[in-house]
mmCIF file of N, CA, C and O in Angstrom:
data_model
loop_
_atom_site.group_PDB
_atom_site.id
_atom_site.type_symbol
_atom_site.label_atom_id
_atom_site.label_comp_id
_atom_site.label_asym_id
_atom_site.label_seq_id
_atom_site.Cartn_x
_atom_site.Cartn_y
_atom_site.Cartn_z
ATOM 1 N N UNK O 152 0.836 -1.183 0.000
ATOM 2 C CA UNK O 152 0.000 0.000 0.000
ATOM 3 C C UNK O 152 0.881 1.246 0.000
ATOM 4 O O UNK O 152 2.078 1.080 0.232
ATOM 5 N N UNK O 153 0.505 2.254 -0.193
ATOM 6 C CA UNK O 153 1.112 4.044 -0.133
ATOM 7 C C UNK O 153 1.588 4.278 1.078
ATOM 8 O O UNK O 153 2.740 4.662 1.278
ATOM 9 N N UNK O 154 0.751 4.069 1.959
ATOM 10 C CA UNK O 154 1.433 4.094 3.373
ATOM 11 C C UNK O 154 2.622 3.546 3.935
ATOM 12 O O UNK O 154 3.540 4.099 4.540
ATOM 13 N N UNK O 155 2.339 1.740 3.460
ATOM 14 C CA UNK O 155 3.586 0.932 3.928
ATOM 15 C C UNK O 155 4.661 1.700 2.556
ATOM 16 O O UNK O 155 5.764 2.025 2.995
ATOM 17 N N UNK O 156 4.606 1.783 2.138
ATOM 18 C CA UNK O 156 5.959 2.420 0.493
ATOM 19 C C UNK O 156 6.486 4.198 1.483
ATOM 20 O O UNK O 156 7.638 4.622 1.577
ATOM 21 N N UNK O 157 5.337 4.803 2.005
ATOM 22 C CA UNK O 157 5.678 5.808 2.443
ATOM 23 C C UNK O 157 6.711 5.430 3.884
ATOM 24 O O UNK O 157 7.876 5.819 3.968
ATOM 25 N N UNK O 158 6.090 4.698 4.830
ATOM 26 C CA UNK O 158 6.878 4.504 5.977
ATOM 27 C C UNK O 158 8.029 3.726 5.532
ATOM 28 O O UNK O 158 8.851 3.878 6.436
ATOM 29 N N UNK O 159 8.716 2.720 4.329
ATOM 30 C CA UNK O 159 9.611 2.752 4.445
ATOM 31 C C UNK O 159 11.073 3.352 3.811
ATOM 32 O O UNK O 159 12.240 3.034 4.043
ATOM 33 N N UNK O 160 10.478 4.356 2.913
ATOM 34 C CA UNK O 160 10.774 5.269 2.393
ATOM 35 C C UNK O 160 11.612 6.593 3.482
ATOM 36 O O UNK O 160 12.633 7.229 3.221
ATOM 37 N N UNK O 161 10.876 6.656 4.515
ATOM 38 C CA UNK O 161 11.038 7.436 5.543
ATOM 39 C C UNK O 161 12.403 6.814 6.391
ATOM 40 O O UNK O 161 13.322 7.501 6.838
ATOM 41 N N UNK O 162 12.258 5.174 6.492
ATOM 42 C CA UNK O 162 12.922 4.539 7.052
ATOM 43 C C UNK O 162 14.293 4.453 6.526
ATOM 44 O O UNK O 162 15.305 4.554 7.220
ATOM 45 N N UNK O 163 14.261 4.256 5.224
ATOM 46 C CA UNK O 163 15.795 4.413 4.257
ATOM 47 C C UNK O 163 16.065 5.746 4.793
ATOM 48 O O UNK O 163 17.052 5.842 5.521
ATOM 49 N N UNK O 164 15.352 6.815 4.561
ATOM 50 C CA UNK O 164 15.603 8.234 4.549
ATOM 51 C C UNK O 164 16.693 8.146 6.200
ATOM 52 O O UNK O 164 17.907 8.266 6.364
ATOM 53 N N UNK O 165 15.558 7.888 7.167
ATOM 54 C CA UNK O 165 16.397 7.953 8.248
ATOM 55 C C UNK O 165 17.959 7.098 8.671
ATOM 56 O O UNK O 165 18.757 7.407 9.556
ATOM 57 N N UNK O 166 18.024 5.952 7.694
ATOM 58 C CA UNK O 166 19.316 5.265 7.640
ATOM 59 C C UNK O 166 20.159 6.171 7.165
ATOM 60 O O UNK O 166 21.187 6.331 7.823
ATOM 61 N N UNK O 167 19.983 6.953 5.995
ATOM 62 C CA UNK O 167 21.071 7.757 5.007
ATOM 63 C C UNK O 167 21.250 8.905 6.398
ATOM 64 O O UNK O 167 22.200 8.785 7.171
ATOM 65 N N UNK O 168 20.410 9.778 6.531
ATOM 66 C CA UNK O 168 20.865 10.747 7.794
ATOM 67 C C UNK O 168 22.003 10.224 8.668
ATOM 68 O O UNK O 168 23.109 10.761 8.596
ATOM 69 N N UNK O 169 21.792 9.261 9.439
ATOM 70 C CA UNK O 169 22.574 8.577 10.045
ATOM 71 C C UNK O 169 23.613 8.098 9.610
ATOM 72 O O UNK O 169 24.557 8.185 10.395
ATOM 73 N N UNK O 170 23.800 7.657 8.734
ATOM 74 C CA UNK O 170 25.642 7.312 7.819
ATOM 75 C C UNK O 170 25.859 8.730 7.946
ATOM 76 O O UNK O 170 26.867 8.935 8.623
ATOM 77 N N UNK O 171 25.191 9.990 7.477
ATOM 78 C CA UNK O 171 26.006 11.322 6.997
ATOM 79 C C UNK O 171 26.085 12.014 8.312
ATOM 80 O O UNK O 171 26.492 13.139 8.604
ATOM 81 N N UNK O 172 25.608 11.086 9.002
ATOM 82 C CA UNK O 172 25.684 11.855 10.993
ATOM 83 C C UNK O 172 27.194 11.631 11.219
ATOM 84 O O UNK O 172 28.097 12.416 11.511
ATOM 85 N N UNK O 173 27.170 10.124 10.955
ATOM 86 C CA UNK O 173 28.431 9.337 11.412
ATOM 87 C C UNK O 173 29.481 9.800 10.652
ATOM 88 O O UNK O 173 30.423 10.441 11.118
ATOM 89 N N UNK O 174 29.327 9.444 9.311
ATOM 90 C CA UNK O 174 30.297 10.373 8.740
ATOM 91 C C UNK O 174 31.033 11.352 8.881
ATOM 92 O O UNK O 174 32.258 11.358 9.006
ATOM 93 N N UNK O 175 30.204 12.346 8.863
ATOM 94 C CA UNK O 175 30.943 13.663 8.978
ATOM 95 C C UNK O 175 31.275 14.258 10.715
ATOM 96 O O UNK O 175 31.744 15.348 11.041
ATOM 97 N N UNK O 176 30.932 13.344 11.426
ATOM 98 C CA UNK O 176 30.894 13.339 12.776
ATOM 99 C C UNK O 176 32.367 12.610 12.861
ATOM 100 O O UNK O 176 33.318 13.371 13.036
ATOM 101 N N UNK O 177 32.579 11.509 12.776
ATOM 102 C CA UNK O 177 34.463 10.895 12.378
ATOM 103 C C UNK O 177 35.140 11.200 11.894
ATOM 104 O O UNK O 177 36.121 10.467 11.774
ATOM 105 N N UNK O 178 35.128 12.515 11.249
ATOM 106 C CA UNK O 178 35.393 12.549 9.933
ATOM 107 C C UNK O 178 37.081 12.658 10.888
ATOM 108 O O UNK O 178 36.890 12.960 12.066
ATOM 109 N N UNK O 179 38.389 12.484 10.567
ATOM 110 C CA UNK O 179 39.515 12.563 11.005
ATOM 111 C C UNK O 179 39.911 12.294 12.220
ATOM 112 O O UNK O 179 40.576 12.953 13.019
ATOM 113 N N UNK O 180 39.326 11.020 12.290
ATOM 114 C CA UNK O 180 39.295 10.686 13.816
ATOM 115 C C UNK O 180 40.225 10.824 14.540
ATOM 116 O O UNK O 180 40.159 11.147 15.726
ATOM 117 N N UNK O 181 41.295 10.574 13.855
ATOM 118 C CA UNK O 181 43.020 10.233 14.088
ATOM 119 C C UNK O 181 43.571 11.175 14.765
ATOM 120 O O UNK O 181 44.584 11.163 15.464
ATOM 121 N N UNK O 182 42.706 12.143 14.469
ATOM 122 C CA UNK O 182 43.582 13.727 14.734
ATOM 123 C C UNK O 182 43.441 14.952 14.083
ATOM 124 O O UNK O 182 43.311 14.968 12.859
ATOM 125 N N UNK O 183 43.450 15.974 14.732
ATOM 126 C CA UNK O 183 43.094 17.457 13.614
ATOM 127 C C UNK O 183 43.729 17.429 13.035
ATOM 128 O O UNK O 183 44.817 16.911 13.289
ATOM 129 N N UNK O 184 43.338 18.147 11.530
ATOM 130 C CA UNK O 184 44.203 18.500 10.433
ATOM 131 C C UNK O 184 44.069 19.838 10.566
ATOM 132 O O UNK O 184 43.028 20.404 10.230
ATOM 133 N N UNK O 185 45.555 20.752 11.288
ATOM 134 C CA UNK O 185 45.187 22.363 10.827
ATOM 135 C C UNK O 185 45.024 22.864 9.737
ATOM 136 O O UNK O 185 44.666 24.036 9.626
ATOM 137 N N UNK O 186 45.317 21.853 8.411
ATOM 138 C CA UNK O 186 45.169 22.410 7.101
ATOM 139 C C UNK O 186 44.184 23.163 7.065
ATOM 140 O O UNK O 186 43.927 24.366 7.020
ATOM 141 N N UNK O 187 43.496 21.826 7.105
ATOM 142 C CA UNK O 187 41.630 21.938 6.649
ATOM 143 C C UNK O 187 41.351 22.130 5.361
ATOM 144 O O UNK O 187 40.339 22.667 4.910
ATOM 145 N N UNK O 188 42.651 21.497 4.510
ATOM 146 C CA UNK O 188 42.947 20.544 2.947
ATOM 147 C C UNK O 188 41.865 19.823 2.615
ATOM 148 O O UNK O 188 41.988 18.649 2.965
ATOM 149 N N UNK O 189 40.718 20.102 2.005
ATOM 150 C CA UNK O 189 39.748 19.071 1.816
ATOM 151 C C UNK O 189 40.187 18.263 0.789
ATOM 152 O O UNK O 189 40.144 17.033 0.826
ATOM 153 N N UNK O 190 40.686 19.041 -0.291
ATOM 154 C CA UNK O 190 40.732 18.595 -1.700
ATOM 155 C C UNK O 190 42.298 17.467 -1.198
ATOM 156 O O UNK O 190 42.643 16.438 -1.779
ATOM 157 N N UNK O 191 42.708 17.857 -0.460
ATOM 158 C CA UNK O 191 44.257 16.748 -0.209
ATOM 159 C C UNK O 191 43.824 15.939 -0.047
ATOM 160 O O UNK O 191 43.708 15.129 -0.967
ATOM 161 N N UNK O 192 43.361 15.693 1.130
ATOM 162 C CA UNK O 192 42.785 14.660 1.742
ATOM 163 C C UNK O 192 41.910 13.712 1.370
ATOM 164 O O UNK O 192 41.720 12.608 1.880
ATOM 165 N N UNK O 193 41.352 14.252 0.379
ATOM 166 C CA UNK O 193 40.117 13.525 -0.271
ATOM 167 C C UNK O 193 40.205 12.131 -0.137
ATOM 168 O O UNK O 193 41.151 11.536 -0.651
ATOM 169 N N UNK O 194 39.066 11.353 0.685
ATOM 170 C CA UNK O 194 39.009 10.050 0.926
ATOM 171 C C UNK O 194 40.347 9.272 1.381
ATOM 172 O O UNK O 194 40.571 8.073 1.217
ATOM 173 N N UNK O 195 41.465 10.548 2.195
ATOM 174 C CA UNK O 195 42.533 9.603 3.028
ATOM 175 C C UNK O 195 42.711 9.714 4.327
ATOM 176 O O UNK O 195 43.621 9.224 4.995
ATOM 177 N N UNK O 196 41.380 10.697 4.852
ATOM 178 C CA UNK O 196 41.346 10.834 6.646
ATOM 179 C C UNK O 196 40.968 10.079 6.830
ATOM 180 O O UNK O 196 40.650 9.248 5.979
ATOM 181 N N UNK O 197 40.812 9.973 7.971
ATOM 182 C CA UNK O 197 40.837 8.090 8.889
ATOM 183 C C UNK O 197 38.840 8.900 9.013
ATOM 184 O O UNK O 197 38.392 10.044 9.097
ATOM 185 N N UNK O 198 38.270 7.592 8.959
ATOM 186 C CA UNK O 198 36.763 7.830 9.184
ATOM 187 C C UNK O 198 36.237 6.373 9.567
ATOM 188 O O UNK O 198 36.920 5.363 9.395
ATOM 189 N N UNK O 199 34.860 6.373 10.142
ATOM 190 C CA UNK O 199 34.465 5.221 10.648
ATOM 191 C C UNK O 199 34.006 4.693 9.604
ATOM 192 O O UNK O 199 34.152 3.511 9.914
ATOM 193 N N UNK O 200 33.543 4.679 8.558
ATOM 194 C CA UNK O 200 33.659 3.791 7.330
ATOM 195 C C UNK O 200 34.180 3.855 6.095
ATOM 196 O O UNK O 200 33.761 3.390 5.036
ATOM 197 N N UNK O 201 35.404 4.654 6.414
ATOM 198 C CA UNK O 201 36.863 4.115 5.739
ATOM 199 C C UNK O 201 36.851 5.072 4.441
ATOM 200 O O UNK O 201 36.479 6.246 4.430
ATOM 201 N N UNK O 202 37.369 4.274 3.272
ATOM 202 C CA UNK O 202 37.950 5.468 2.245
ATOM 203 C C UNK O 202 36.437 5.949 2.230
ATOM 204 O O UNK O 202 36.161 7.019 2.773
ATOM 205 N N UNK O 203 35.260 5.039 1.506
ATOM 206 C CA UNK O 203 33.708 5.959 1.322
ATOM 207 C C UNK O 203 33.245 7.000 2.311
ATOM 208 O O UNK O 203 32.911 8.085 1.835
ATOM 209 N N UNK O 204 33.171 6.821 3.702
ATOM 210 C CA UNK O 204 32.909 8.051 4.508
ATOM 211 C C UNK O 204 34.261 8.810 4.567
ATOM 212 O O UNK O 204 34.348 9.270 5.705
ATOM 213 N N UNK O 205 35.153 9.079 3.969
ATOM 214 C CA UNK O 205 36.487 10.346 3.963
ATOM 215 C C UNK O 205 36.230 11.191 3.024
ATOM 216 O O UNK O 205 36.138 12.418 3.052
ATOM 217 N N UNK O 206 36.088 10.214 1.936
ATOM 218 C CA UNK O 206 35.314 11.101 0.863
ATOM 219 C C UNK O 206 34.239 12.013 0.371
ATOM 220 O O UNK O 206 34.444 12.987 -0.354
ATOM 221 N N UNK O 207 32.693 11.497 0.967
ATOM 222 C CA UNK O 207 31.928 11.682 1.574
ATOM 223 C C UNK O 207 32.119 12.610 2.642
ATOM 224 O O UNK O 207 31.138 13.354 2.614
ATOM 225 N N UNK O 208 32.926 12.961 3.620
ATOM 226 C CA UNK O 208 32.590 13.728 4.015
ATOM 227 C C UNK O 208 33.663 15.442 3.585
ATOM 228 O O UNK O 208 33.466 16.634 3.823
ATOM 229 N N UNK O 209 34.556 14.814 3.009
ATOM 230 C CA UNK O 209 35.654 15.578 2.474
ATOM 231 C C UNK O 209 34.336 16.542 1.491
ATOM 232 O O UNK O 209 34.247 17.770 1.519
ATOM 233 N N UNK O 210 33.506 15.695 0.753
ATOM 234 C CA UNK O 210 33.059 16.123 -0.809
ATOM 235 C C UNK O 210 31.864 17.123 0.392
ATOM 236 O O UNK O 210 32.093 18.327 0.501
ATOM 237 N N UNK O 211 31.305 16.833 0.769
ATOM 238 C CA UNK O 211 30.033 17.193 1.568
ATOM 239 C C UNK O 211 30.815 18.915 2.474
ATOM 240 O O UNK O 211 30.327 20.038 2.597
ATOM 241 N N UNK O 212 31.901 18.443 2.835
ATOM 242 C CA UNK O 212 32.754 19.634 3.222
ATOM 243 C C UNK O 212 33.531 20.859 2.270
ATOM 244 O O UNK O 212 33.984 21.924 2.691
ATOM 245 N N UNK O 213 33.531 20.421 1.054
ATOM 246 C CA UNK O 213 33.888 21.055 -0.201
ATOM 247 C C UNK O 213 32.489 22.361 -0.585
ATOM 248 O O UNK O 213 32.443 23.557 -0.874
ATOM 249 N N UNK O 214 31.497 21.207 -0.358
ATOM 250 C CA UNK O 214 30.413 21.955 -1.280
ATOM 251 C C UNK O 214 29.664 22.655 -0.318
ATOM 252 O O UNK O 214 28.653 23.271 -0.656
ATOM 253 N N UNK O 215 30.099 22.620 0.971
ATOM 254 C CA UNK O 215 29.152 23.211 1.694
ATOM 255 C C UNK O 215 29.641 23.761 2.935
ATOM 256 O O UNK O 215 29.107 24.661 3.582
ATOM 257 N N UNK O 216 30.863 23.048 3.250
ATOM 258 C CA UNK O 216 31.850 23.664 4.716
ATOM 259 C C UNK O 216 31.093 23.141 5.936
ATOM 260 O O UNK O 216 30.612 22.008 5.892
ATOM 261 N N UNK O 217 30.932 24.085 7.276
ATOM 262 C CA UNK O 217 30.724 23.448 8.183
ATOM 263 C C UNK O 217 29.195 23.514 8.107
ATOM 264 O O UNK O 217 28.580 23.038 9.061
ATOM 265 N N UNK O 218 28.600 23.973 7.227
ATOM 266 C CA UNK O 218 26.931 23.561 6.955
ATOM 267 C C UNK O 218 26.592 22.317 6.859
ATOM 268 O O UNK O 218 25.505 21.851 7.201
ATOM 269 N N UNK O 219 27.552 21.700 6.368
ATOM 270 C CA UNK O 219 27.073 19.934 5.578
ATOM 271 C C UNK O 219 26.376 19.388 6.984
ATOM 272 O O UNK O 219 25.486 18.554 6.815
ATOM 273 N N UNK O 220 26.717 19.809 8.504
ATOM 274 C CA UNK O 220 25.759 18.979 9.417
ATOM 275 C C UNK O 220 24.919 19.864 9.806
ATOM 276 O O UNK O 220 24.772 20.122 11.000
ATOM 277 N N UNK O 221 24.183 20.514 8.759
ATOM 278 C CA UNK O 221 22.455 20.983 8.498
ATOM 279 C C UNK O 221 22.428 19.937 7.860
ATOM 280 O O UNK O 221 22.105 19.048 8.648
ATOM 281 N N UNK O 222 22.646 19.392 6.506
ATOM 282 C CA UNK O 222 21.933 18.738 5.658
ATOM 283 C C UNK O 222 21.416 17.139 6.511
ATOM 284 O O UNK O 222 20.273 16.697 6.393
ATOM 285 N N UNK O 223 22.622 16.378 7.433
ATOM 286 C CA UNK O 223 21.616 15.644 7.842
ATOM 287 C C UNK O 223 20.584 15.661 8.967
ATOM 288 O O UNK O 223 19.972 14.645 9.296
ATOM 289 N N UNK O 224 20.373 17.119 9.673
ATOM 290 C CA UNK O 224 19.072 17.749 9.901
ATOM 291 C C UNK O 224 18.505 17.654 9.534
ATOM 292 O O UNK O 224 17.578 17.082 10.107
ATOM 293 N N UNK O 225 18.308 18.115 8.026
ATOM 294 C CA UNK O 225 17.326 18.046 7.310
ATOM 295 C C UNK O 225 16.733 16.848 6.568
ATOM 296 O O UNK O 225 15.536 16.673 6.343
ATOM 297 N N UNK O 226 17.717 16.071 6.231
ATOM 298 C CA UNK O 226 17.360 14.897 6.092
ATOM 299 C C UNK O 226 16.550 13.965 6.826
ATOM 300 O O UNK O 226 15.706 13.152 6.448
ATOM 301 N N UNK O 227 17.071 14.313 8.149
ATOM 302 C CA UNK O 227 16.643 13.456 8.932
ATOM 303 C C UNK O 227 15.379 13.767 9.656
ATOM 304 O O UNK O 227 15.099 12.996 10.574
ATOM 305 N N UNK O 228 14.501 14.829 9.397
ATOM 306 C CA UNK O 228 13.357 15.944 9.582
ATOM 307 C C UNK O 228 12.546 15.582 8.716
ATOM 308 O O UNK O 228 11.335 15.691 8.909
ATOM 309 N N UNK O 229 13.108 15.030 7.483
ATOM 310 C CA UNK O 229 12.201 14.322 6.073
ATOM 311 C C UNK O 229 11.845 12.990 6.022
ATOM 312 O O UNK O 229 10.929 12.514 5.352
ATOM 313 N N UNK O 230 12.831 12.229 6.976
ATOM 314 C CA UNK O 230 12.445 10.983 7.351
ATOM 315 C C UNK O 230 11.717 10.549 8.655
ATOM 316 O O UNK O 230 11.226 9.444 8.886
ATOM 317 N N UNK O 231 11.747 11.635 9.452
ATOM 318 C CA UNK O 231 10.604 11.996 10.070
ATOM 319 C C UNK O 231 9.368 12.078 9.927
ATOM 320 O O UNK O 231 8.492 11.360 10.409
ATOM 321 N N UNK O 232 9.267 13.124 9.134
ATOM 322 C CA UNK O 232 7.992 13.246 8.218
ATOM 323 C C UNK O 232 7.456 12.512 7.704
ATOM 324 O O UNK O 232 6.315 12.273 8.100
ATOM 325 N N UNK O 233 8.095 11.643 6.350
ATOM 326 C CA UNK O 233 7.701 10.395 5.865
ATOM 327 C C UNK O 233 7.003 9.395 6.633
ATOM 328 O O UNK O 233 5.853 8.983 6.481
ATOM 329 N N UNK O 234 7.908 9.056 7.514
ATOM 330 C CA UNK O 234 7.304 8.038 8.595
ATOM 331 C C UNK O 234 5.739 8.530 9.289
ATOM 332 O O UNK O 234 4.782 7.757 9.296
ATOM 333 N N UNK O 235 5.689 9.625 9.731
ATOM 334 C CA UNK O 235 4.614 9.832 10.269
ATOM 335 C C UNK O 235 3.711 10.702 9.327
ATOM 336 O O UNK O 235 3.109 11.582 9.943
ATOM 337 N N UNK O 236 3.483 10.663 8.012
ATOM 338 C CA UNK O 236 2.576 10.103 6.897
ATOM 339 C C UNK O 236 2.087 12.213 7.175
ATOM 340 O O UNK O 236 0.968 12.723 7.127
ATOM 341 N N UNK O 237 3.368 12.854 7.425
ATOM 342 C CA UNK O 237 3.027 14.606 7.333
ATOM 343 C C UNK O 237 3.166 14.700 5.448
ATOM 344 O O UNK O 237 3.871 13.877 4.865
ATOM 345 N N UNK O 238 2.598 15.515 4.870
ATOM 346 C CA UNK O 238 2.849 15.876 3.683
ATOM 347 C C UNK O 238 4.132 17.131 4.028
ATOM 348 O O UNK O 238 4.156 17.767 5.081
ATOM 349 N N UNK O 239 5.161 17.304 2.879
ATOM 350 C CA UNK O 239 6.156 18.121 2.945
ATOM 351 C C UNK O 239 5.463 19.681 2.782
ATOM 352 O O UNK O 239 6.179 20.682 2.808
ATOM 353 N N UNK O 240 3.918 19.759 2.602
ATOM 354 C CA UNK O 240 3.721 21.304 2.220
ATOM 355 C C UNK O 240 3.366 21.843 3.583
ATOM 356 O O UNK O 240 3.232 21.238 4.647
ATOM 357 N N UNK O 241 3.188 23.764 3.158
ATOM 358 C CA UNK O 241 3.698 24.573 3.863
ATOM 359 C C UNK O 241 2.373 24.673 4.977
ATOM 360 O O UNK O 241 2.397 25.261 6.059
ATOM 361 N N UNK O 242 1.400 24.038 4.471
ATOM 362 C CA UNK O 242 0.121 24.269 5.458
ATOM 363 C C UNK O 242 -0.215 22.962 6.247
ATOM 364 O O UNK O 242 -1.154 22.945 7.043
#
């Protein structure tokens, strides 16, 4: 049904938030980089899931800086939503 497709839709949604929590939350676990070299580094800081989350969060830090942990706010506000069957409009 629409509902069950909607709640687990919501449910993926809220998995992806959570990798880009973790992600960019590890991101250089090892140790600060005073660079703050994104483009060096690209996918070779130490992260909790390895070259894909370095990269990932390197790329997410490129395009957006220290905003990128809004986006899984927001993400994770949409998988919220989903789940509890809110429509995304303004009323």
């Amino acid at each position: 049904s629409g509902e069950r497709k909607c709640e687990i839709l919501g449910a993926a949604v809220l998995g992806v938030a959570g990798l880009l929590f973790l992600a960019l939350l590890t991101d250089g676990i090892g140790g600060y980089d005073p660079t703050g070299r994104y483009i060096e580094a690209l996918g070779h800081r130490e992260n909790l899931f390895g070259r894909p989350g370095a990269f990932l969060s390197a790329l997410l830090g490129i395009a957006f800086g220290d905003a990128a942990h809004v986006l899984y706010a927001v993400i994770f506000l949409w998988g919220l939503m989903l789940l509890s069957h809110r429509p995304l409009t303004g009323s």
